[in-house]
């Protein structure tokens, strides 16, 4: 969840982000916001600010991919999907394959920049990362 109320976010964070977002958008560039935790309560403000990408949009933080697809798909793209807190880094290749295939299936028509939900954690092995990204590469090209 948020570290402070949506009202506080609107009062203190939004105006400062707006200055930066307006300047970037005026130059025709894309905007990405990174925020840990569940930001669903301020997604309308994120849309209003003009962000093109939200990272991460993390199921383990209570953010539902179907909610995004139903309500915000035309507003911004997601970046993440491969959860480093629940999916990769635990040696469970069946779960890793299942989650990757499920998420890529949901986003087969776009809307997701598929990568890890955060930086690669210490518990994530090179073998799992190679497995995951090989599977992602093969899946999106088939």
PDB file of C-alpha atoms in Angstrom:
ATOM      1  CA  UNK A   1       0.000   0.000   0.000  1.00  0.00           C
ATOM      2  CA  UNK A   2       0.977   3.643  -0.084  1.00  0.00           C
ATOM      3  CA  UNK A   3       3.251   5.138   2.569  1.00  0.00           C
ATOM      4  CA  UNK A   4       0.756   7.988   2.965  1.00  0.00           C
ATOM      5  CA  UNK A   5      -2.845   8.690   2.081  1.00  0.00           C
ATOM      6  CA  UNK A   6      -4.014   9.364  -1.482  1.00  0.00           C
ATOM      7  CA  UNK A   7      -4.949  12.879  -0.309  1.00  0.00           C
ATOM      8  CA  UNK A   8      -1.390  13.512   0.874  1.00  0.00           C
ATOM      9  CA  UNK A   9      -0.044  12.087  -2.405  1.00  0.00           C
ATOM     10  CA  UNK A  10      -2.325  14.456  -4.320  1.00  0.00           C
ATOM     11  CA  UNK A  11      -1.309  17.441  -2.190  1.00  0.00           C
ATOM     12  CA  UNK A  12       2.457  16.900  -1.970  1.00  0.00           C
ATOM     13  CA  UNK A  13       3.644  14.508  -4.681  1.00  0.00           C
ATOM     14  CA  UNK A  14       1.319  15.257  -7.584  1.00  0.00           C
ATOM     15  CA  UNK A  15       2.165  18.986  -7.988  1.00  0.00           C
ATOM     16  CA  UNK A  16       5.896  18.313  -8.059  1.00  0.00           C
ATOM     17  CA  UNK A  17       5.571  15.414 -10.481  1.00  0.00           C
ATOM     18  CA  UNK A  18       3.335  17.603 -12.649  1.00  0.00           C
ATOM     19  CA  UNK A  19       6.101  20.169 -13.146  1.00  0.00           C
ATOM     20  CA  UNK A  20       8.502  17.493 -14.353  1.00  0.00           C
ATOM     21  CA  UNK A  21       5.912  15.550 -16.350  1.00  0.00           C
ATOM     22  CA  UNK A  22       4.681  18.643 -18.174  1.00  0.00           C
ATOM     23  CA  UNK A  23       8.246  19.628 -19.094  1.00  0.00           C
ATOM     24  CA  UNK A  24       9.077  16.139 -20.378  1.00  0.00           C
ATOM     25  CA  UNK A  25       5.811  15.779 -22.301  1.00  0.00           C
ATOM     26  CA  UNK A  26       6.283  19.245 -23.872  1.00  0.00           C
ATOM     27  CA  UNK A  27       9.441  17.850 -25.443  1.00  0.00           C
ATOM     28  CA  UNK A  28       7.626  14.804 -26.811  1.00  0.00           C
ATOM     29  CA  UNK A  29       9.378  12.272 -24.591  1.00  0.00           C
ATOM     30  CA  UNK A  30       7.966   9.264 -22.778  1.00  0.00           C
ATOM     31  CA  UNK A  31       7.582   9.075 -19.007  1.00  0.00           C
ATOM     32  CA  UNK A  32       8.009   6.134 -16.673  1.00  0.00           C
ATOM     33  CA  UNK A  33       7.222   6.103 -12.966  1.00  0.00           C
ATOM     34  CA  UNK A  34       8.764   3.645 -10.518  1.00  0.00           C
ATOM     35  CA  UNK A  35       7.059   3.172  -7.193  1.00  0.00           C
ATOM     36  CA  UNK A  36       7.305   0.260  -4.814  1.00  0.00           C
ATOM     37  CA  UNK A  37       4.111  -1.099  -3.368  1.00  0.00           C
ATOM     38  CA  UNK A  38       0.506  -0.923  -4.442  1.00  0.00           C
ATOM     39  CA  UNK A  39      -0.257   2.388  -6.165  1.00  0.00           C
ATOM     40  CA  UNK A  40      -3.797   1.493  -7.265  1.00  0.00           C
ATOM     41  CA  UNK A  41      -5.244   4.270  -5.079  1.00  0.00           C
ATOM     42  CA  UNK A  42      -3.399   6.934  -7.097  1.00  0.00           C
ATOM     43  CA  UNK A  43      -3.530   5.414 -10.593  1.00  0.00           C
ATOM     44  CA  UNK A  44      -5.958   8.076 -11.778  1.00  0.00           C
ATOM     45  CA  UNK A  45      -3.423  10.716 -10.757  1.00  0.00           C
ATOM     46  CA  UNK A  46      -0.621   8.812 -12.489  1.00  0.00           C
ATOM     47  CA  UNK A  47      -2.748   8.788 -15.641  1.00  0.00           C
ATOM     48  CA  UNK A  48      -3.526  12.488 -15.235  1.00  0.00           C
ATOM     49  CA  UNK A  49       0.197  13.240 -14.982  1.00  0.00           C
ATOM     50  CA  UNK A  50       0.716  11.529 -18.332  1.00  0.00           C
ATOM     51  CA  UNK A  51       2.984   8.650 -17.388  1.00  0.00           C
ATOM     52  CA  UNK A  52       3.401   6.161 -20.228  1.00  0.00           C
ATOM     53  CA  UNK A  53       4.829   3.318 -18.131  1.00  0.00           C
ATOM     54  CA  UNK A  54       4.242   2.169 -14.544  1.00  0.00           C
ATOM     55  CA  UNK A  55       6.967   0.016 -12.948  1.00  0.00           C
ATOM     56  CA  UNK A  56       6.496  -2.267 -11.231  1.00  0.00           C
ATOM     57  CA  UNK A  57       2.899  -3.363 -11.343  1.00  0.00           C
ATOM     58  CA  UNK A  58       3.269  -6.238  -8.948  1.00  0.00           C
ATOM     59  CA  UNK A  59       0.700  -8.929  -8.179  1.00  0.00           C
ATOM     60  CA  UNK A  60       2.402  -9.805  -4.889  1.00  0.00           C
ATOM     61  CA  UNK A  61       1.748  -6.208  -3.775  1.00  0.00           C
ATOM     62  CA  UNK A  62      -1.977  -6.640  -4.452  1.00  0.00           C
ATOM     63  CA  UNK A  63      -2.043  -5.160  -7.952  1.00  0.00           C
ATOM     64  CA  UNK A  64      -4.207  -7.265 -10.247  1.00  0.00           C
ATOM     65  CA  UNK A  65      -3.246  -7.553 -13.921  1.00  0.00           C
ATOM     66  CA  UNK A  66      -6.857  -8.082 -14.951  1.00  0.00           C
ATOM     67  CA  UNK A  67      -7.832  -4.841 -13.200  1.00  0.00           C
ATOM     68  CA  UNK A  68      -5.181  -3.040 -15.241  1.00  0.00           C
ATOM     69  CA  UNK A  69      -6.376  -4.641 -18.485  1.00  0.00           C
ATOM     70  CA  UNK A  70     -10.003  -3.758 -17.746  1.00  0.00           C
ATOM     71  CA  UNK A  71      -9.393  -0.195 -16.531  1.00  0.00           C
ATOM     72  CA  UNK A  72      -6.072   1.276 -17.625  1.00  0.00           C
ATOM     73  CA  UNK A  73      -4.705  -0.595 -20.620  1.00  0.00           C
ATOM     74  CA  UNK A  74      -5.198   2.379 -22.925  1.00  0.00           C
ATOM     75  CA  UNK A  75      -3.664   4.761 -20.361  1.00  0.00           C
ATOM     76  CA  UNK A  76      -0.167   3.339 -19.817  1.00  0.00           C
ATOM     77  CA  UNK A  77       1.970   0.234 -20.265  1.00  0.00           C
ATOM     78  CA  UNK A  78       3.228  -1.936 -17.446  1.00  0.00           C
ATOM     79  CA  UNK A  79       6.843  -2.845 -16.818  1.00  0.00           C
ATOM     80  CA  UNK A  80       7.621  -5.921 -14.770  1.00  0.00           C
ATOM     81  CA  UNK A  81       5.661  -9.146 -14.504  1.00  0.00           C
ATOM     82  CA  UNK A  82       8.428 -11.496 -13.401  1.00  0.00           C
ATOM     83  CA  UNK A  83       8.096 -11.213  -9.632  1.00  0.00           C
ATOM     84  CA  UNK A  84      11.425 -11.466  -7.813  1.00  0.00           C
ATOM     85  CA  UNK A  85       9.653 -11.799  -4.463  1.00  0.00           C
ATOM     86  CA  UNK A  86       7.384 -14.738  -5.272  1.00  0.00           C
ATOM     87  CA  UNK A  87       8.287 -16.367  -8.586  1.00  0.00           C
ATOM     88  CA  UNK A  88      11.931 -16.291  -9.629  1.00  0.00           C
ATOM     89  CA  UNK A  89      14.732 -17.234  -7.280  1.00  0.00           C
ATOM     90  CA  UNK A  90      13.130 -20.177  -5.534  1.00  0.00           C
ATOM     91  CA  UNK A  91      14.226 -23.045  -7.793  1.00  0.00           C
ATOM     92  CA  UNK A  92      10.641 -23.860  -8.804  1.00  0.00           C
ATOM     93  CA  UNK A  93      10.920 -24.039 -12.585  1.00  0.00           C
ATOM     94  CA  UNK A  94       7.346 -25.313 -12.987  1.00  0.00           C
ATOM     95  CA  UNK A  95       5.964 -22.266 -11.195  1.00  0.00           C
ATOM     96  CA  UNK A  96       8.323 -20.009 -13.119  1.00  0.00           C
ATOM     97  CA  UNK A  97       7.132 -21.453 -16.441  1.00  0.00           C
ATOM     98  CA  UNK A  98       3.481 -21.317 -15.369  1.00  0.00           C
ATOM     99  CA  UNK A  99       3.637 -17.673 -14.254  1.00  0.00           C
ATOM    100  CA  UNK A 100       5.516 -16.556 -17.354  1.00  0.00           C
ATOM    101  CA  UNK A 101       3.077 -18.323 -19.681  1.00  0.00           C
ATOM    102  CA  UNK A 102       0.047 -17.030 -17.750  1.00  0.00           C
ATOM    103  CA  UNK A 103       1.203 -13.412 -17.769  1.00  0.00           C
ATOM    104  CA  UNK A 104       2.398 -13.424 -21.371  1.00  0.00           C
ATOM    105  CA  UNK A 105      -0.954 -14.958 -22.321  1.00  0.00           C
ATOM    106  CA  UNK A 106      -2.799 -12.112 -20.633  1.00  0.00           C
ATOM    107  CA  UNK A 107      -0.657  -9.562 -22.489  1.00  0.00           C
ATOM    108  CA  UNK A 108      -0.402 -11.265 -25.888  1.00  0.00           C
ATOM    109  CA  UNK A 109      -1.895  -8.138 -27.471  1.00  0.00           C
ATOM    110  CA  UNK A 110       0.598  -5.823 -25.767  1.00  0.00           C
ATOM    111  CA  UNK A 111       0.657  -3.554 -22.752  1.00  0.00           C
ATOM    112  CA  UNK A 112       3.535  -5.176 -20.856  1.00  0.00           C
ATOM    113  CA  UNK A 113       7.273  -4.539 -21.009  1.00  0.00           C
ATOM    114  CA  UNK A 114       8.112  -7.923 -19.529  1.00  0.00           C
ATOM    115  CA  UNK A 115      11.057  -7.969 -17.135  1.00  0.00           C
ATOM    116  CA  UNK A 116      11.732  -8.525 -13.455  1.00  0.00           C
ATOM    117  CA  UNK A 117       9.531  -6.605 -11.058  1.00  0.00           C
ATOM    118  CA  UNK A 118      12.576  -5.110  -9.343  1.00  0.00           C
ATOM    119  CA  UNK A 119      16.322  -5.468  -9.631  1.00  0.00           C
ATOM    120  CA  UNK A 120      17.470  -9.073  -9.638  1.00  0.00           C
ATOM    121  CA  UNK A 121      17.727 -10.187  -6.008  1.00  0.00           C
ATOM    122  CA  UNK A 122      20.593 -12.184  -4.473  1.00  0.00           C
ATOM    123  CA  UNK A 123      18.469 -15.324  -4.308  1.00  0.00           C
ATOM    124  CA  UNK A 124      17.840 -15.346  -8.082  1.00  0.00           C
ATOM    125  CA  UNK A 125      20.223 -17.692  -9.854  1.00  0.00           C
ATOM    126  CA  UNK A 126      21.747 -17.157 -13.268  1.00  0.00           C
ATOM    127  CA  UNK A 127      20.245 -20.491 -14.325  1.00  0.00           C
ATOM    128  CA  UNK A 128      16.727 -19.339 -13.456  1.00  0.00           C
ATOM    129  CA  UNK A 129      17.229 -16.024 -15.227  1.00  0.00           C
ATOM    130  CA  UNK A 130      18.499 -17.737 -18.378  1.00  0.00           C
ATOM    131  CA  UNK A 131      15.587 -20.188 -18.222  1.00  0.00           C
ATOM    132  CA  UNK A 132      13.075 -17.370 -17.736  1.00  0.00           C
ATOM    133  CA  UNK A 133      14.355 -15.080 -20.462  1.00  0.00           C
ATOM    134  CA  UNK A 134      14.829 -17.944 -22.937  1.00  0.00           C
ATOM    135  CA  UNK A 135      11.202 -18.936 -22.308  1.00  0.00           C
ATOM    136  CA  UNK A 136      10.019 -15.339 -22.662  1.00  0.00           C
ATOM    137  CA  UNK A 137      11.965 -14.908 -25.912  1.00  0.00           C
ATOM    138  CA  UNK A 138      10.607 -18.147 -27.396  1.00  0.00           C
ATOM    139  CA  UNK A 139       7.045 -17.471 -26.244  1.00  0.00           C
ATOM    140  CA  UNK A 140       6.748 -13.963 -27.653  1.00  0.00           C
ATOM    141  CA  UNK A 141       8.169 -15.087 -30.984  1.00  0.00           C
ATOM    142  CA  UNK A 142       5.845 -18.064 -31.445  1.00  0.00           C
TER     143      UNK A 142
END
